[in-house]
Amino acid sequence: MPYEVFARTWRPQVFEEVIGQEHITKTLKSALLSDRLAHAYLFSGARGVGKTSVARILAKALNCPNPQEGNPCNACTSCTDITHGSSVDVQEIDGASNRGIDEIRNLRENIRYLPSHGTYRVYIIDEVHMLTLPAFNALLKTLEEPPGHVKFIFATTEPHKVPPTILSRCQRFDFKRIPLSKIQEQIKKITESEGIEISDPSLSIIARQAEGSMRDAESLLDQVVSFTGAKVEDAQLMEVLGIIDRDLIFKTTQAIIDGNASTCLDIVDEIYRYGYEIKEYYRELMAQFRNLIVSLLAQEPSRILDVPDNELNETKRQAQQAGIERLLQALNFLINREADLRYTSNPRIALEAILLKLSGLKEYLSFDDLIGKLDVLEQRFTQSAADGGPREGIDEKASGSEAMVPDDGKRWNAFLRYLSSKNRAMANILKEREPSTIAEDRMELPYGKGSFTASYFDDPDHFEQLVAYAREFFHANFKVIFTKQSVAVGTEQDTGNNEVPEQVNDILDIFEGKIISRD
Ligand SMILES: Nc1ncnc2c1ncn2[C@@H]1O[C@H](COP(=O)(O)OP(=O)(O)O)[C@@H](O)[C@H]1O
Ligand SMILES: [Mg+2]
Ligand SMILES: [Zn+2]
């Protein structure tokens, strides 16, 4: 299908067609209607958001003999000349390639002449921040005493590079990035009227990729259509744009929330089979955790979130299932591990490790789970009291109420049993340690500098996990503190021939091994 690029055929021709910049178009229209126009305007904003389009509409409206309520008629010679870029009265100058003093001097010579047809000579200078300082100074002189028949419209993506002396002589309008939903709406309209078949999810992918620029969205659409023809399949779109399938991202977050490790491995496999960029995938995953968090916290999520409507419900549902703590934990973890991917020689393994770890992050329990666990715990306490109590930490004074309020030793052992059901290795490592204090709000464990236990819990992940388990078992504000005193249970003194150093014992514990020979 032969066509002009969409960005050109779909350039807005009246103020109402300019999307997302109503704050600007309304002001300009009413200024035109009441004839209260500035001599110079500065349009700032990202590329592809409508600066040039509005400049042209304004230039046309200024010169149109037959304006329609502030809009150009787009039918007279003046209007059509400007649309086609052949008007002598309206000139567009590219600031980037006409940066010097000479060009501005020429312009100043030109300005003297009255317009040949219309009422105004209009100079549109694009990327005005590129002008040299002498050029700016020459321009400033004109701006200080502008002839009545001249209007300037400056456009720039970098307004901070425009000298304040120039800025102060312009009426400034800041063009906004266009919201995702409006971009999607517009490219849907374009495809419908151009007879292109494309699904809503595909449109939303293009809109997201455009990051607020309508022109970018239109150019992406060009790219896709020139590859696929008038019928765009979702899979083709992904291929052309090299975009990570949204379903895969949702599948990942769900697997992480469910703690489903095997699905995580499948996902990594899929990423490799499709040949996705791992970093791109990681970026998308982080963005989606951010979305999940925002969807829980924001009053009006659809305004802050860059999530298309068709994803909003599922995003909210997942977020509610996971809960805020869990999501924050996951996002923090992703942020902390980003560097792992960058520096590894094997990104696949690194990604697998990260996803597996994420899927194993402590689950925050639902209320029902919690009640269930409390039942089990109570049973255990009652039973161990009936069995004659645990081997250590018997406190005669407390015996009357010990089923309800277990003393430190019992609490410690009960916790170890619980930990053992969650993380055997960690429980084994802690088994030899008794907390020096176990109070209502915290336990203190001897650090044992240099020991295996110490180095194990030096890893912030392990420590965090321990805290998480302790909080799950005791209560949400429970603290775990390693005290820097010397080790309470030590074998430093008695390293007789047959004694195994403590570190080795620890290792044997974790791997449930035994020493076969000693040479
Ligand atoms: N706000 C907008 N509303 C509708 N279309 C837009 C808008 N902004 C950009 N476009 C599309 O992008 C093309 C280029 O826009 P343009 O006005 O030249 O952007 P800028 O000058 O800000 O880079 C337009 O022809 C139009 O197709
Ligand atoms: Mg432009
Ligand atoms: Zn006209």
Coordinates of C-alpha atoms and ligand atoms in Angstrom, one line a residue:
M1 CA 0.0 0.0 0.0
P2 CA 1.5 3.3 -1.1
Y3 CA 1.2 5.9 1.5
E4 CA 2.8 9.0 3.0
V5 CA 4.1 8.5 6.5
F6 CA 1.3 8.8 9.0
A7 CA 3.0 11.6 10.9
R8 CA 2.6 13.8 7.8
T9 CA -0.9 12.8 6.7
W10 CA -2.1 13.1 10.3
R11 CA -0.7 16.5 11.2
P12 CA -3.3 18.4 13.0
Q13 CA -4.7 21.3 10.9
V14 CA -6.9 23.0 13.5
F15 CA -6.4 23.6 17.2
E16 CA -9.0 21.0 18.2
E17 CA -7.1 18.3 16.5
V18 CA -4.0 18.8 18.6
I19 CA -4.2 16.1 21.3
G20 CA -3.2 16.6 24.9
Q21 CA -2.2 20.3 24.7
E22 CA -5.5 21.8 25.4
H23 CA -4.0 24.2 27.9
I24 CA -2.0 25.8 25.1
T25 CA -4.5 25.6 22.2
K26 CA -7.3 27.2 24.3
T27 CA -5.1 30.1 25.3
L28 CA -4.0 30.7 21.7
K29 CA -7.4 30.5 20.3
S30 CA -8.8 33.0 22.7
A31 CA -5.8 35.3 22.1
L32 CA -6.5 35.1 18.4
L33 CA -10.2 35.9 18.9
S34 CA -9.6 38.8 21.1
D35 CA -6.6 40.0 19.1
R36 CA -4.2 39.9 22.1
L37 CA -1.2 38.1 20.7
A38 CA 2.4 38.3 21.9
H39 CA 5.2 39.2 19.5
A40 CA 7.1 36.1 20.3
Y41 CA 6.3 32.7 21.5
L42 CA 8.5 29.9 22.9
F43 CA 7.1 26.4 22.5
S44 CA 9.1 23.9 24.6
G45 CA 8.6 20.2 25.0
A46 CA 9.8 16.7 23.9
R47 CA 9.9 15.9 20.2
G48 CA 6.7 14.8 18.5
V49 CA 4.2 16.4 20.9
G50 CA 2.8 19.1 18.6
K51 CA 5.1 22.1 18.7
T52 CA 5.6 22.5 14.9
S53 CA 1.9 21.6 14.3
V54 CA 0.6 24.3 16.6
A55 CA 3.1 26.8 15.2
R56 CA 1.8 26.2 11.7
I57 CA -1.9 26.4 12.8
L58 CA -1.1 29.7 14.6
A59 CA 0.7 31.1 11.6
K60 CA -2.2 30.1 9.3
A61 CA -4.8 31.5 11.7
L62 CA -2.9 34.8 11.8
N63 CA -2.9 35.2 8.1
C64 CA -6.2 33.6 7.1
P65 CA -8.7 36.0 5.6
N66 CA -11.5 33.7 6.5
P67 CA -10.8 32.4 10.0
Q68 CA -13.3 30.0 11.6
E69 CA -13.6 30.9 15.3
G70 CA -9.9 31.2 15.9
N71 CA -9.0 28.4 13.5
P72 CA -7.6 28.7 10.0
C73 CA -9.9 27.8 7.2
N74 CA -7.3 25.6 5.6
A75 CA -8.9 26.2 2.2
C76 CA -7.6 29.7 1.1
T77 CA -4.3 30.2 -0.7
S78 CA -2.7 31.6 2.3
C79 CA -3.6 28.5 4.4
T80 CA -2.7 25.9 1.7
D81 CA 0.6 27.7 1.0
I82 CA 1.5 27.5 4.6
T83 CA 0.4 23.8 4.8
H84 CA 2.7 23.0 1.8
G85 CA 5.6 25.1 3.1
S86 CA 5.5 27.4 0.1
S87 CA 4.4 30.6 1.8
V88 CA 6.7 33.6 1.4
D89 CA 5.2 35.1 4.6
V90 CA 5.7 32.2 6.8
Q91 CA 9.2 30.8 7.1
E92 CA 10.4 27.8 9.0
I93 CA 14.0 28.0 10.0
D94 CA 16.0 25.1 11.4
G95 CA 18.0 26.6 14.3
A96 CA 20.4 23.7 14.2
S97 CA 21.6 24.3 10.7
N98 CA 21.3 28.1 10.7
R99 CA 23.0 28.8 13.9
G100 CA 25.3 31.7 13.1
I101 CA 25.2 35.5 13.1
D102 CA 24.9 35.8 9.3
E103 CA 21.7 33.9 9.1
I104 CA 20.2 36.0 11.8
R105 CA 21.4 39.2 10.1
N106 CA 19.7 38.0 6.9
L107 CA 16.6 37.4 8.9
R108 CA 16.7 40.9 10.3
E109 CA 17.1 42.4 6.8
N110 CA 14.0 40.4 5.7
I111 CA 11.9 41.4 8.5
R112 CA 11.7 45.0 7.3
Y113 CA 9.5 44.0 4.3
L114 CA 5.8 43.9 4.8
P115 CA 4.0 40.6 4.3
S116 CA 3.2 40.0 0.6
H117 CA -0.3 38.6 1.1
G118 CA -1.3 38.1 4.7
T119 CA -1.1 40.3 7.7
Y120 CA 2.0 39.0 9.3
R121 CA 5.4 37.7 8.5
V122 CA 5.8 34.7 10.8
Y123 CA 9.2 33.2 11.6
I124 CA 9.2 29.8 13.1
I125 CA 12.6 28.9 14.4
D126 CA 12.9 25.3 15.4
E127 CA 15.5 24.0 17.9
V128 CA 16.2 27.7 18.7
H129 CA 18.6 26.7 21.6
M130 CA 21.1 25.7 18.9
L131 CA 21.8 29.3 17.9
T132 CA 25.2 30.8 18.7
L133 CA 25.5 33.5 21.3
P134 CA 26.2 36.3 18.7
A135 CA 23.1 35.0 16.8
F136 CA 21.0 35.2 20.0
N137 CA 22.3 38.8 20.6
A138 CA 21.3 39.8 17.1
L139 CA 17.9 38.2 17.6
L140 CA 17.5 40.0 20.9
K141 CA 17.7 43.4 19.2
T142 CA 14.8 42.5 16.9
L143 CA 12.8 41.2 19.9
E144 CA 13.4 44.4 21.8
E145 CA 11.7 46.5 19.1
P146 CA 9.7 44.2 16.9
P147 CA 7.9 45.6 13.9
G148 CA 4.1 45.3 14.2
H149 CA 3.8 42.9 11.2
V150 CA 6.3 40.3 12.6
K151 CA 5.6 37.3 14.8
F152 CA 8.2 34.9 16.1
I153 CA 7.5 31.3 17.2
F154 CA 10.5 29.6 18.7
A155 CA 10.4 25.9 19.3
T156 CA 12.9 23.9 21.5
T157 CA 13.4 20.6 23.2
E158 CA 15.9 22.2 25.5
P159 CA 14.4 25.5 26.9
H160 CA 17.1 25.7 29.6
K161 CA 19.7 26.4 26.9
V162 CA 17.8 29.5 25.7
P163 CA 19.3 32.6 27.2
P164 CA 17.1 34.3 29.9
T165 CA 17.2 37.6 27.9
I166 CA 15.4 35.8 25.1
L167 CA 13.0 33.9 27.3
S168 CA 11.9 37.0 29.1
R169 CA 10.7 38.5 25.8
C170 CA 8.6 35.5 24.9
Q171 CA 5.3 34.1 26.0
R172 CA 6.2 30.6 26.9
F173 CA 4.2 27.4 26.4
D174 CA 5.3 24.0 27.8
F175 CA 4.1 21.2 25.7
K176 CA 3.4 18.0 27.6
R177 CA 4.1 14.4 26.8
I178 CA 0.9 12.9 25.6
P179 CA -0.7 10.3 27.9
L180 CA -0.6 6.7 26.8
S181 CA -4.4 6.4 26.6
K182 CA -4.6 9.3 24.2
I183 CA -1.9 8.1 22.0
Q184 CA -3.5 4.7 21.9
E185 CA -6.8 6.3 21.0
Q186 CA -5.3 8.3 18.2
I187 CA -3.4 5.5 16.6
K188 CA -6.5 3.4 16.8
K189 CA -8.3 6.1 14.9
I190 CA -5.5 6.2 12.3
T191 CA -5.5 2.5 11.8
E192 CA -9.3 2.4 11.5
S193 CA -9.5 5.1 8.9
E194 CA -6.4 3.7 7.0
G195 CA -8.0 0.2 6.9
I196 CA -5.3 -1.4 9.0
E197 CA -6.3 -4.5 11.1
I198 CA -4.5 -4.5 14.4
S199 CA -5.5 -5.6 17.9
D200 CA -5.9 -3.3 20.9
P201 CA -3.1 -5.0 22.8
S202 CA -0.8 -4.3 19.8
L203 CA -1.9 -0.7 19.7
S204 CA -1.2 -0.4 23.4
I205 CA 2.3 -1.8 22.9
I206 CA 3.0 0.8 20.3
A207 CA 1.6 3.5 22.5
R208 CA 3.7 2.5 25.4
Q209 CA 6.8 2.3 23.3
A210 CA 6.3 5.9 22.1
E211 CA 6.8 7.3 25.6
G212 CA 4.5 10.3 25.2
S213 CA 5.5 11.2 21.6
M214 CA 2.7 11.1 19.1
R215 CA 5.1 11.2 16.3
D216 CA 7.1 8.3 17.6
A217 CA 3.9 6.3 17.9
E218 CA 3.0 7.1 14.3
S219 CA 6.5 6.2 13.1
L220 CA 6.4 2.9 14.9
L221 CA 3.1 2.2 13.2
D222 CA 4.7 3.0 9.9
Q223 CA 7.5 0.5 10.6
V224 CA 5.1 -2.2 11.5
V225 CA 2.8 -1.7 8.6
S226 CA 5.5 -1.6 6.1
F227 CA 6.6 -5.0 7.4
T228 CA 3.3 -6.7 7.8
G229 CA 0.9 -5.0 5.4
A230 CA -2.6 -4.1 6.3
K231 CA -3.1 -7.0 8.7
V232 CA -0.9 -6.8 11.7
E233 CA -0.6 -10.0 13.8
D234 CA 0.4 -9.6 17.4
A235 CA 3.4 -11.9 17.1
Q236 CA 4.7 -10.0 14.1
L237 CA 4.5 -6.8 16.0
M238 CA 6.6 -8.2 18.8
E239 CA 9.1 -9.4 16.3
V240 CA 9.3 -6.1 14.3
L241 CA 9.6 -4.0 17.5
G242 CA 11.7 -6.5 19.5
I243 CA 9.2 -6.1 22.3
I244 CA 8.8 -8.4 25.3
D245 CA 5.4 -10.0 25.3
R246 CA 3.3 -8.5 28.0
D247 CA 1.9 -11.9 28.9
L248 CA 5.3 -13.1 29.7
I249 CA 5.8 -10.2 32.1
F250 CA 2.4 -11.0 33.8
K251 CA 3.3 -14.6 33.9
T252 CA 6.6 -13.8 35.6
T253 CA 5.0 -11.6 38.3
Q254 CA 2.4 -14.2 38.9
A255 CA 5.0 -17.0 39.3
I256 CA 6.9 -14.9 41.7
I257 CA 3.9 -14.0 43.7
D258 CA 2.8 -17.7 43.8
G259 CA 6.3 -18.8 44.6
N260 CA 6.3 -21.0 41.6
A261 CA 10.0 -21.8 40.9
S262 CA 9.5 -24.2 38.0
T263 CA 7.4 -21.7 36.1
C264 CA 10.2 -19.2 36.6
L265 CA 12.6 -21.6 34.9
D266 CA 10.2 -22.1 32.0
I267 CA 10.0 -18.3 31.6
V268 CA 13.8 -18.0 31.3
D269 CA 13.7 -20.7 28.8
E270 CA 11.1 -18.9 26.8
I271 CA 13.0 -15.7 26.9
Y272 CA 15.9 -17.5 25.3
R273 CA 13.9 -19.3 22.7
Y274 CA 12.4 -16.0 21.6
G275 CA 15.7 -14.3 21.6
Y276 CA 14.6 -11.5 23.8
E277 CA 17.1 -9.0 25.2
I278 CA 17.6 -10.1 28.8
K279 CA 18.2 -6.5 29.9
E280 CA 15.1 -5.3 28.2
Y281 CA 13.1 -8.1 29.9
Y282 CA 14.6 -7.1 33.3
R283 CA 13.7 -3.5 32.7
E284 CA 10.1 -4.4 31.9
L285 CA 9.9 -6.6 34.9
M286 CA 11.1 -3.9 37.2
A287 CA 8.7 -1.4 35.6
Q288 CA 5.9 -3.9 36.2
F289 CA 6.7 -4.3 39.9
R290 CA 6.6 -0.5 40.1
N291 CA 3.2 -0.6 38.5
L292 CA 2.0 -3.2 40.9
I293 CA 3.1 -1.1 43.8
V294 CA 1.6 2.1 42.4
S295 CA -1.7 0.3 41.7
L296 CA -2.0 -0.5 45.4
L297 CA -1.0 2.9 46.7
A298 CA -2.3 5.5 44.3
Q299 CA -5.8 7.0 44.8
E300 CA -6.3 7.1 41.1
P301 CA -3.9 4.6 39.7
S302 CA -5.0 5.0 36.1
R303 CA -3.7 8.5 36.1
I304 CA -0.2 7.8 37.5
L305 CA 0.2 4.4 35.9
D306 CA 1.4 3.9 32.4
V307 CA -0.7 0.8 32.1
P308 CA -3.2 0.4 29.4
D309 CA -6.8 -0.1 30.4
N310 CA -6.9 -3.8 29.5
E311 CA -4.0 -4.5 31.9
L312 CA -5.3 -2.4 34.8
N313 CA -7.5 -5.1 36.4
E314 CA -5.0 -7.8 36.2
T315 CA -2.3 -5.5 37.6
K316 CA -4.5 -4.6 40.6
R317 CA -5.5 -8.2 41.2
Q318 CA -1.9 -9.4 41.3
A319 CA -1.0 -6.5 43.5
Q320 CA -3.7 -7.3 46.0
Q321 CA -2.7 -10.9 46.0
A322 CA 0.9 -10.1 46.7
G323 CA 0.5 -7.3 49.2
I324 CA 2.6 -4.2 49.5
E325 CA 5.5 -5.7 51.7
R326 CA 6.1 -8.4 49.3
L327 CA 6.1 -6.2 46.3
L328 CA 8.5 -3.7 47.8
Q329 CA 10.7 -6.5 48.8
A330 CA 10.7 -7.9 45.2
L331 CA 11.3 -4.5 43.7
N332 CA 14.2 -3.8 46.0
F333 CA 15.7 -7.1 45.3
L334 CA 15.5 -6.5 41.5
I335 CA 17.1 -3.1 41.9
N336 CA 19.9 -4.5 44.0
R337 CA 20.6 -7.4 41.6
E338 CA 20.5 -5.4 38.4
A339 CA 24.3 -5.2 38.4
D340 CA 24.6 -9.0 38.5
L341 CA 23.1 -9.2 35.1
R342 CA 25.4 -6.5 33.7
Y343 CA 28.7 -8.1 34.9
T344 CA 28.0 -11.8 34.5
S345 CA 29.5 -13.9 31.8
N346 CA 26.3 -16.0 31.8
P347 CA 23.2 -13.8 32.0
R348 CA 20.9 -16.8 31.7
I349 CA 22.1 -18.4 34.9
A350 CA 22.1 -15.0 36.6
L351 CA 18.5 -14.4 35.6
E352 CA 17.5 -17.9 36.7
A353 CA 19.1 -17.3 40.1
I354 CA 17.3 -14.0 40.4
L355 CA 13.9 -15.3 39.5
L356 CA 14.3 -18.4 41.7
K357 CA 15.3 -16.2 44.6
L358 CA 12.4 -13.9 44.0
S359 CA 9.9 -16.8 43.8
G360 CA 11.3 -18.0 47.2
L361 CA 11.0 -14.7 49.0
K362 CA 9.1 -15.1 52.2
E363 CA 5.4 -15.2 51.8
Y364 CA 3.4 -12.8 53.8
L365 CA 0.7 -14.9 55.3
S366 CA -3.0 -14.5 54.8
F367 CA -5.1 -14.3 57.8
D368 CA -6.4 -17.8 57.4
D369 CA -2.9 -19.2 57.0
L370 CA -2.0 -17.3 60.2
I371 CA -4.8 -18.8 62.2
G372 CA -3.9 -22.2 60.9
K373 CA -0.3 -21.8 61.9
L374 CA -1.3 -20.6 65.4
D375 CA -3.3 -23.7 65.9
V376 CA -0.4 -25.9 65.0
L377 CA 1.9 -23.9 67.3
E378 CA -0.5 -24.1 70.2
Q379 CA -0.7 -27.9 69.7
R380 CA 3.0 -28.2 69.7
F381 CA 3.4 -26.2 72.9
T382 CA 0.7 -28.1 74.7
Q383 CA 2.2 -31.4 73.5
S384 CA 5.8 -30.6 74.5
A385 CA 4.5 -29.5 77.9
A386 CA 2.7 -32.8 78.3
D387 CA 5.8 -34.7 77.1
G388 CA 7.7 -33.3 80.1
G389 CA 8.9 -30.3 78.4
P390 CA 12.0 -29.7 76.3
R391 CA 15.4 -30.7 77.4
E392 CA 16.7 -27.3 78.1
G393 CA 15.5 -24.0 79.5
I394 CA 13.1 -25.5 82.1
D395 CA 11.9 -22.7 84.3
E396 CA 10.1 -24.0 87.4
K397 CA 8.5 -20.7 88.1
A398 CA 6.7 -20.5 84.8
S399 CA 5.5 -24.1 84.7
G400 CA 1.9 -23.2 85.5
S401 CA 1.4 -21.1 82.4
E402 CA 4.0 -22.5 80.2
A403 CA 1.6 -23.8 77.6
M404 CA 0.4 -20.3 77.0
V405 CA 3.5 -18.3 77.6
P406 CA 6.5 -20.5 76.7
D407 CA 9.8 -19.4 78.3
D408 CA 12.8 -18.4 76.3
G409 CA 14.1 -21.9 75.7
K410 CA 10.8 -23.2 74.5
R411 CA 10.3 -20.2 72.3
W412 CA 13.7 -20.7 70.8
N413 CA 13.1 -24.3 70.2
A414 CA 9.7 -23.8 68.8
F415 CA 11.1 -21.1 66.5
L416 CA 13.9 -23.5 65.4
R417 CA 11.3 -26.2 64.5
Y418 CA 9.4 -23.7 62.6
L419 CA 12.5 -22.5 60.8
S420 CA 13.4 -26.0 60.0
S421 CA 10.1 -26.5 58.2
K422 CA 10.9 -23.4 56.2
N423 CA 14.6 -23.5 55.6
R424 CA 16.4 -26.5 56.9
A425 CA 19.9 -25.2 56.2
M426 CA 19.3 -22.0 58.1
A427 CA 17.8 -23.9 61.0
N428 CA 20.8 -26.2 61.2
I429 CA 23.2 -23.3 61.2
L430 CA 21.3 -21.7 64.1
K431 CA 20.8 -24.9 66.1
E432 CA 24.0 -24.6 68.0
R433 CA 23.4 -21.0 69.0
E434 CA 21.2 -20.1 71.8
P435 CA 19.9 -16.5 71.8
S436 CA 21.4 -14.6 74.7
T437 CA 18.1 -12.8 75.0
I438 CA 14.7 -13.7 73.6
A439 CA 12.3 -11.1 74.6
E440 CA 8.8 -10.1 73.6
D441 CA 10.1 -7.9 70.9
R442 CA 13.5 -9.3 69.9
M443 CA 16.1 -12.0 70.1
E444 CA 19.8 -11.4 70.4
L445 CA 22.2 -13.9 69.0
P446 CA 25.9 -14.0 69.7
Y447 CA 27.7 -13.1 66.5
G448 CA 30.7 -15.3 66.9
K449 CA 33.1 -13.4 64.7
G450 CA 34.8 -15.5 62.1
S451 CA 32.5 -18.4 62.5
F452 CA 30.6 -19.9 59.7
T453 CA 27.4 -18.7 61.3
A454 CA 28.7 -15.1 61.2
S455 CA 29.7 -15.2 57.6
Y456 CA 26.5 -16.9 56.6
F457 CA 24.4 -14.1 58.2
D458 CA 26.8 -11.4 56.9
D459 CA 25.0 -12.0 53.6
P460 CA 22.1 -9.5 53.8
D461 CA 19.8 -11.9 52.0
H462 CA 20.3 -14.6 54.7
F463 CA 19.9 -12.1 57.4
E464 CA 16.8 -10.6 55.9
Q465 CA 15.3 -14.0 55.5
L466 CA 16.0 -14.9 59.1
V467 CA 14.3 -11.7 60.2
A468 CA 11.4 -12.4 58.0
Y469 CA 11.0 -15.9 59.4
A470 CA 11.2 -14.6 62.9
R471 CA 8.6 -12.0 62.2
E472 CA 6.3 -14.6 60.7
F473 CA 6.7 -16.7 63.8
F474 CA 6.6 -14.1 66.5
H475 CA 5.1 -10.9 65.3
A476 CA 5.5 -8.3 62.6
N477 CA 7.8 -5.9 64.6
F478 CA 10.1 -8.6 66.0
K479 CA 13.8 -7.7 65.8
V480 CA 16.8 -10.0 65.3
I481 CA 20.1 -8.6 66.6
F482 CA 23.5 -10.1 66.4
T483 CA 25.5 -9.1 69.5
K484 CA 29.2 -8.5 69.0
Q485 CA 30.3 -10.4 72.1
S486 CA 32.3 -13.6 71.9
V487 CA 30.7 -16.8 71.0
A488 CA 28.7 -18.5 73.8
V489 CA 29.0 -22.0 72.4
G490 CA 32.5 -22.4 71.3
T491 CA 34.9 -25.1 70.5
E492 CA 37.9 -22.7 70.3
Q493 CA 39.3 -24.0 73.6
D494 CA 39.0 -27.7 73.0
T495 CA 40.4 -28.3 69.6
G496 CA 41.8 -31.6 70.5
N497 CA 42.9 -34.0 67.9
N498 CA 39.5 -35.5 67.4
E499 CA 37.7 -32.3 67.6
V500 CA 36.3 -30.8 64.4
P501 CA 36.5 -27.1 64.1
E502 CA 33.2 -25.4 64.5
Q503 CA 33.1 -24.1 60.9
V504 CA 33.4 -27.7 59.6
N505 CA 30.7 -28.8 61.9
D506 CA 28.5 -26.1 60.6
I507 CA 29.2 -27.1 57.0
L508 CA 28.5 -30.8 57.9
D509 CA 25.2 -29.7 59.4
I510 CA 24.1 -27.7 56.4
F511 CA 24.9 -30.4 53.9
E512 CA 24.0 -33.2 56.3
G513 CA 27.3 -34.8 55.7
K514 CA 29.8 -36.7 57.8
I515 CA 33.6 -37.0 57.9
I516 CA 34.8 -40.1 56.2
S517 CA 38.6 -39.6 56.4
R518 CA 40.7 -36.9 57.9
D519 CA 43.9 -36.6 55.9
Ligands
LIG1 N1 -0.4 16.8 20.1 C1 -0.5 16.1 18.9 N2 -1.8 15.7 18.5 C2 -1.9 15.0 17.3 N3 -0.8 14.7 16.6 C3 0.4 15.0 17.0 C4 0.6 15.7 18.2 N4 1.9 15.9 18.3 C5 2.5 15.4 17.3 N5 1.6 14.8 16.5 C6 1.9 14.0 15.3 O1 3.3 14.0 15.1 C7 3.7 14.7 13.9 C8 4.9 15.6 14.3 O2 4.5 16.6 15.3 P1 5.2 18.0 15.4 O3 4.1 19.0 15.7 O4 6.1 18.2 14.3 O5 6.0 17.7 16.8 P2 7.2 18.6 17.4 O6 7.3 19.8 16.6 O7 6.7 18.8 18.8 O8 8.4 17.7 17.3 C9 2.5 15.5 13.5 O9 2.4 15.7 12.2 C10 1.3 14.6 14.0 O10 1.1 13.6 13.1
MG2 MG 9.0 20.3 15.3
ZN3 ZN -7.5 30.3 5.3

